CSV table of C-alpha atoms in Angstrom, one decimal:
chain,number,residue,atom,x,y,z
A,201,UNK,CA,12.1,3.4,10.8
A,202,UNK,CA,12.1,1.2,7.8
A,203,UNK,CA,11.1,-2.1,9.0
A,204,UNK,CA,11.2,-3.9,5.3
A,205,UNK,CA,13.8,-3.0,2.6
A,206,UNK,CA,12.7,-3.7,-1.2
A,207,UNK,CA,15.8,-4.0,-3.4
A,208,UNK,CA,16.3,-3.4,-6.2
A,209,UNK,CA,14.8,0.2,-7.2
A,210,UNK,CA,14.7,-0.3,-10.6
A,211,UNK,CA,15.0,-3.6,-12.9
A,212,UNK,CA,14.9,-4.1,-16.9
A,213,UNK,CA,14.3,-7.6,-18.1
A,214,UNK,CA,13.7,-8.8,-21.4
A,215,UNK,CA,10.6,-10.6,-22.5
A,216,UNK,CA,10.6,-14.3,-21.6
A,217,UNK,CA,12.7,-13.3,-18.7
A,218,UNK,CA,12.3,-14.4,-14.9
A,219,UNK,CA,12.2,-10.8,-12.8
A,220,UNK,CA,13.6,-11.4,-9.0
A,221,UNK,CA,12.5,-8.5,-6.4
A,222,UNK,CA,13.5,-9.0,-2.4
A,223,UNK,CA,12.2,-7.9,0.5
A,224,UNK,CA,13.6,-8.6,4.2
A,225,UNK,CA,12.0,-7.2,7.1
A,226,UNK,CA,13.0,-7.1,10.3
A,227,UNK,CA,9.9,-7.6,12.8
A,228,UNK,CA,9.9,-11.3,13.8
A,229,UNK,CA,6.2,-10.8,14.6
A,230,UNK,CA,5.3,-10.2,10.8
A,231,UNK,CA,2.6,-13.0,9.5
A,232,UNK,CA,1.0,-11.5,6.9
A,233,UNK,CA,3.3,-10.9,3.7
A,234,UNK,CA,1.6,-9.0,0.4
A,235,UNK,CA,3.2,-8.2,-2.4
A,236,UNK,CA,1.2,-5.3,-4.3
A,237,UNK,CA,1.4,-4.5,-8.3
A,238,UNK,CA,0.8,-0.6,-9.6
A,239,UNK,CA,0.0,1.0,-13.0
A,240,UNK,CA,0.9,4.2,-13.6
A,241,UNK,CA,-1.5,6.7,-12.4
A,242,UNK,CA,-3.4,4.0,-10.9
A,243,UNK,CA,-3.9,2.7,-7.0
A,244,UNK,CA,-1.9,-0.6,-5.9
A,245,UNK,CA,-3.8,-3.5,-6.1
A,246,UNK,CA,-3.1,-7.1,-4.3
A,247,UNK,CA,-0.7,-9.5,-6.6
A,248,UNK,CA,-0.2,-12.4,-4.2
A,249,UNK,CA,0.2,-13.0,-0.5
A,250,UNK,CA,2.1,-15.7,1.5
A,251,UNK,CA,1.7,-16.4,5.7
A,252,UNK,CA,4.8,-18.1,7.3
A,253,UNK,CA,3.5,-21.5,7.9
A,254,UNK,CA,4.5,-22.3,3.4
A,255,UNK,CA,7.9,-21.9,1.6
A,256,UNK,CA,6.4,-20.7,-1.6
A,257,UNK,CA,3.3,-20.0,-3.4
A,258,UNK,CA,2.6,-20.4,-7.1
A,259,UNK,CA,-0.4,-18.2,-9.0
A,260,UNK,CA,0.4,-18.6,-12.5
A,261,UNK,CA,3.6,-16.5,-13.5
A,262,UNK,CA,4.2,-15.1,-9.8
A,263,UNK,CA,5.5,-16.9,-7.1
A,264,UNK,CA,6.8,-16.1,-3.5
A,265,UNK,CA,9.4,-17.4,-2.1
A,266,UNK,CA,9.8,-17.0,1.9
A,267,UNK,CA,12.4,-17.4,3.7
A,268,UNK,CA,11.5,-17.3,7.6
A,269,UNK,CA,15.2,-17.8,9.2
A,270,UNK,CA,16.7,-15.4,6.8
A,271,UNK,CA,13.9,-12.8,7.5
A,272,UNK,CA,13.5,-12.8,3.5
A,273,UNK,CA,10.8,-13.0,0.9
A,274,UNK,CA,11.1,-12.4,-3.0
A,275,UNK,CA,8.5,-12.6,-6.0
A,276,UNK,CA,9.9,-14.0,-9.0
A,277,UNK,CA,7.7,-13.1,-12.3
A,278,UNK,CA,8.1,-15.5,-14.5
A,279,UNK,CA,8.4,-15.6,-18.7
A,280,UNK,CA,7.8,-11.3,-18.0
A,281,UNK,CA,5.6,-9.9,-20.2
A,282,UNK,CA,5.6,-6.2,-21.3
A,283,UNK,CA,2.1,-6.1,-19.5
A,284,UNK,CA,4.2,-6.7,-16.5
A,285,UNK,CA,5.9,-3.4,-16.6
A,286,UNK,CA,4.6,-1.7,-13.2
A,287,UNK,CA,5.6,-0.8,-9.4
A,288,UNK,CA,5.8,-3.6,-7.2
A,289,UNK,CA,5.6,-3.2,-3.5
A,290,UNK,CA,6.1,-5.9,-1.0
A,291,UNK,CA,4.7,-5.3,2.3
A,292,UNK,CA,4.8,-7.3,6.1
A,293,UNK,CA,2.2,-6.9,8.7
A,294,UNK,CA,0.9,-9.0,11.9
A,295,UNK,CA,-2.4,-10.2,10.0
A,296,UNK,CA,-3.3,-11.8,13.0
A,297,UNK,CA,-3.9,-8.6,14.7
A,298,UNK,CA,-6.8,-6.7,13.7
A,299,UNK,CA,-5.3,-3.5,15.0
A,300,UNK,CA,-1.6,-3.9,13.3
A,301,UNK,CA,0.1,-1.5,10.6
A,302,UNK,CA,0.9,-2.9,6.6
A,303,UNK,CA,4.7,-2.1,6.3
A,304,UNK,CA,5.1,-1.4,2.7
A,305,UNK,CA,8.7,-1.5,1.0
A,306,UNK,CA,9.9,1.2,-1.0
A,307,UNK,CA,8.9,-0.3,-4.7
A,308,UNK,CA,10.6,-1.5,-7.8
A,309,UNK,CA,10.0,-0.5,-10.8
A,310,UNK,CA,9.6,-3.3,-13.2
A,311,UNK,CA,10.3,-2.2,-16.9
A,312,UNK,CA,10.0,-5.2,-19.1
A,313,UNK,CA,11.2,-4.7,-22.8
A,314,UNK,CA,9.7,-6.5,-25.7
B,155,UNK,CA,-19.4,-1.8,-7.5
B,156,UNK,CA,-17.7,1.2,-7.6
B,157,UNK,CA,-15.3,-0.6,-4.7
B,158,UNK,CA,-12.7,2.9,-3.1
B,159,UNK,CA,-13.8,6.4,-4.7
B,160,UNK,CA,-11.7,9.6,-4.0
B,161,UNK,CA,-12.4,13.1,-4.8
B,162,UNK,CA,-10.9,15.3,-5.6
B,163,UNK,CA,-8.4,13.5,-8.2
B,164,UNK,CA,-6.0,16.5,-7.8
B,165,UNK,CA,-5.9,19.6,-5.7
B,166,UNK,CA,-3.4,22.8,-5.7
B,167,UNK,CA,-3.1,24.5,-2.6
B,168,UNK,CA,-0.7,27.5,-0.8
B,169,UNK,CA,0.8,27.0,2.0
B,170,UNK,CA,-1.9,27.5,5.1
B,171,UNK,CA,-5.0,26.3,3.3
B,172,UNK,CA,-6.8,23.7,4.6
B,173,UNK,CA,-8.6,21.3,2.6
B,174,UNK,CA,-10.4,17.8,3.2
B,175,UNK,CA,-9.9,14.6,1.2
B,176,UNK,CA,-12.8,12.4,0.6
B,177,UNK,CA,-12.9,8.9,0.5
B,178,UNK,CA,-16.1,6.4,0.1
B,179,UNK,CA,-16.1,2.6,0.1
B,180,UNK,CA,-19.3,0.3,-1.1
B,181,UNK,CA,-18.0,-3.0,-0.2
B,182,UNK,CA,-19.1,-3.3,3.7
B,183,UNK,CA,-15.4,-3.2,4.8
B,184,UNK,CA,-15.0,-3.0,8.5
B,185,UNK,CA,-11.4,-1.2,8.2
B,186,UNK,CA,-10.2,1.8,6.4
B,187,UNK,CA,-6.7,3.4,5.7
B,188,UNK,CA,-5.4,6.5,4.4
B,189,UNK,CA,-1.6,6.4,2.9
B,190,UNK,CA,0.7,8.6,1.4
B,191,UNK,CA,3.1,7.8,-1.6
B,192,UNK,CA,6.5,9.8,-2.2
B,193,UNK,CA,9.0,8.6,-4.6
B,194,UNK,CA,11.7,5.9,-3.0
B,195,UNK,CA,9.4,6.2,-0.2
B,196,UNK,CA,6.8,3.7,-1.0
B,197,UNK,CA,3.5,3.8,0.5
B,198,UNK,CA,3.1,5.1,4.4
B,199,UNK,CA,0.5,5.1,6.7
B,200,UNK,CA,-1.0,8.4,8.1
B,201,UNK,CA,-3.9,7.1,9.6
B,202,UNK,CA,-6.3,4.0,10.1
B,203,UNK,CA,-9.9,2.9,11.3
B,204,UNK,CA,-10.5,-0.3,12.4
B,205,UNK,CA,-14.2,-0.5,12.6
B,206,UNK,CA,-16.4,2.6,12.3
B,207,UNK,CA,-16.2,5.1,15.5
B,208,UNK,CA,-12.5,4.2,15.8
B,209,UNK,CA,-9.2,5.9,14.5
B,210,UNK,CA,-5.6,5.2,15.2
B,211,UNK,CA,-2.3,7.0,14.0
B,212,UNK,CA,-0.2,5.4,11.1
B,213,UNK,CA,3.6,6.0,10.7
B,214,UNK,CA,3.4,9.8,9.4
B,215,UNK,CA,0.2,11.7,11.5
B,216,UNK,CA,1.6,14.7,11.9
B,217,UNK,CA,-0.5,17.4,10.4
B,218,UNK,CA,-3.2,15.6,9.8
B,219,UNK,CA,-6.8,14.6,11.1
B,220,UNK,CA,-9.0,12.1,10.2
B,221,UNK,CA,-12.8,11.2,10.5
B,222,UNK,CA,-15.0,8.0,10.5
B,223,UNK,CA,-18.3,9.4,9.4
B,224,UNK,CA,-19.5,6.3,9.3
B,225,UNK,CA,-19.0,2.3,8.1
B,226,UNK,CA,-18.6,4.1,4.3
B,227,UNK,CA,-16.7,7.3,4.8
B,228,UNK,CA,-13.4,8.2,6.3
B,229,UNK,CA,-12.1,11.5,5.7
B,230,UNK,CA,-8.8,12.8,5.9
B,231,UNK,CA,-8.1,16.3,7.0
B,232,UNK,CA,-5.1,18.6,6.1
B,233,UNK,CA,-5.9,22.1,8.1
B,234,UNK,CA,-2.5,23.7,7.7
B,235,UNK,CA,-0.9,22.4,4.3
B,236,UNK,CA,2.9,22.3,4.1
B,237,UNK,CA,5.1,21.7,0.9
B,238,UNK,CA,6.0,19.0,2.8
B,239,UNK,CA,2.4,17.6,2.5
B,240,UNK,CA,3.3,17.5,-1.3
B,241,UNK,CA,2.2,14.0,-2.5
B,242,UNK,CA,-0.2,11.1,-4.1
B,243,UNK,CA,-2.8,10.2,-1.2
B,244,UNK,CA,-4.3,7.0,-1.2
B,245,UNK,CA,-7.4,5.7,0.4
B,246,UNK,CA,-7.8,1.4,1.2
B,247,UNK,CA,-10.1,-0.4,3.0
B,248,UNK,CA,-10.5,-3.9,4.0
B,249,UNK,CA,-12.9,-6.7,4.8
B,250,UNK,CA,-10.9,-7.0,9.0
B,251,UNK,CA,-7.3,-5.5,10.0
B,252,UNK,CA,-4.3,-5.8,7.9
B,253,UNK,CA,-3.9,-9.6,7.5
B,254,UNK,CA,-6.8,-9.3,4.4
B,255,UNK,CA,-6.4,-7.6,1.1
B,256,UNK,CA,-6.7,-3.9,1.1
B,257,UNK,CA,-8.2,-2.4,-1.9
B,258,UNK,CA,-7.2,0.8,-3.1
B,259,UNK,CA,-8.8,3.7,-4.6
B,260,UNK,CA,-7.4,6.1,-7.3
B,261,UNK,CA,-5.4,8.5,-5.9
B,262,UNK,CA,-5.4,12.1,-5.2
B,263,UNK,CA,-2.5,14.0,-6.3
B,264,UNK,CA,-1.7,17.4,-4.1
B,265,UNK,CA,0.7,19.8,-4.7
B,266,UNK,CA,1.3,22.7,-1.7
B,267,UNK,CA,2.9,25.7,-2.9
């Protein structure tokens, strides 16, 4: 079963644009909440991660907000640059578990036009 | 630090060959992962290892074996390949359990005919 649902698929934005990607799981037990970033022909790699205990956290461009009633988290990407064109997968596991499962979303593909 | 090495980078195999993916990590991670990425599908768990001598099943473990050969290595075995086993594999490990950035490696790209 899907336990967290990226939307959307696909997204164009235009340089100096704010991209928006949501997740929502379902699993009230989730903690841990990673978004991942991936090149083309490359492996993901970490972007930012939030646990449930903050609203939102800021690392330059990228931020996460969370949303724990809703069961919701999205990244916003700030002033998008074409360097931000990649696959972005959000992802929800119990991090407090050492023997728990990383959930990943099904990825959006982030085309950002000059 | 060569941090999550795979080989090979691509393989071609008929249906009923078995092959073994390797995977090596450098950084003294405790856990390892192996996952699978199909298109719309994003990335799914076959299996993990928690600390070395132990293995659990993922989301997808059907057809598919895997060894801790020690705190390094962790293999991932295919001894039947199905079309259906068509896809980009992807090895991770991490420092503990899934609560702590996983690091990825490259990618190997099968195809089953």
């Amino acid at each position: 079963q899907q336990q967290v649902k990226q939307s959307p698929q696909s997204l164009i934005v235009q340089k100096g644009g704010i991209s928006i990607i949501n997740c929502a799981y379902e699993n009230t037990a989730f903690d841990y909440f990673p978004w991942y970033q991936q090149f083309p022909g490359k492996g993901p790699a970490l972007l930012i991660a939030i646990r449930p205990d903050v609203s939102e956290k800021k690392e330059g461009r990228f931020t996460i907000s969370f949303n724990k009633s809703a069961k919701q988290f999205s990244l916003h990407i700030m002033d998008s640059q074409p360097g931000d064109s990649a696959t972005y997968f959000c992802a929800a596991s119990r991090g407090s578990s050492n023997t728990g499962k990383l959930i990943f979303g099904q990825g959006t593909t982030l085309q950002v036009k000059p | 630090n060569a941090g999550v090495t795979q080989t090979p980078k691509f393989q071609v195999l008929k249906t009923g060959q078995s092959m073994t993916l390797q995977c090596a990590q450098d950084m003294n991670h405790n856990s390892m992962y192996w996952y699978r990425q199909d298109p719309g599908m994003g990335l799914r768990l076959i299996y993990y290892s928690a600390s070395e001598g132990t293995t659990d099943k993922g989301e997808v473990p059907n057809g598919y074996n895997v060894s801790r050969l020690n705190k390094r290595e962790f293999s991932l075995r295919l001894e039947s390949a199905a079309p259906s086993q068509t896809s980009v594999y992807f090895c991770a490990s991490s420092e503990y359990g899934p609560g702590y950035e996983q690091y990825f490696g490259p990618g190997t790209r099968l195809t089953v005919t």
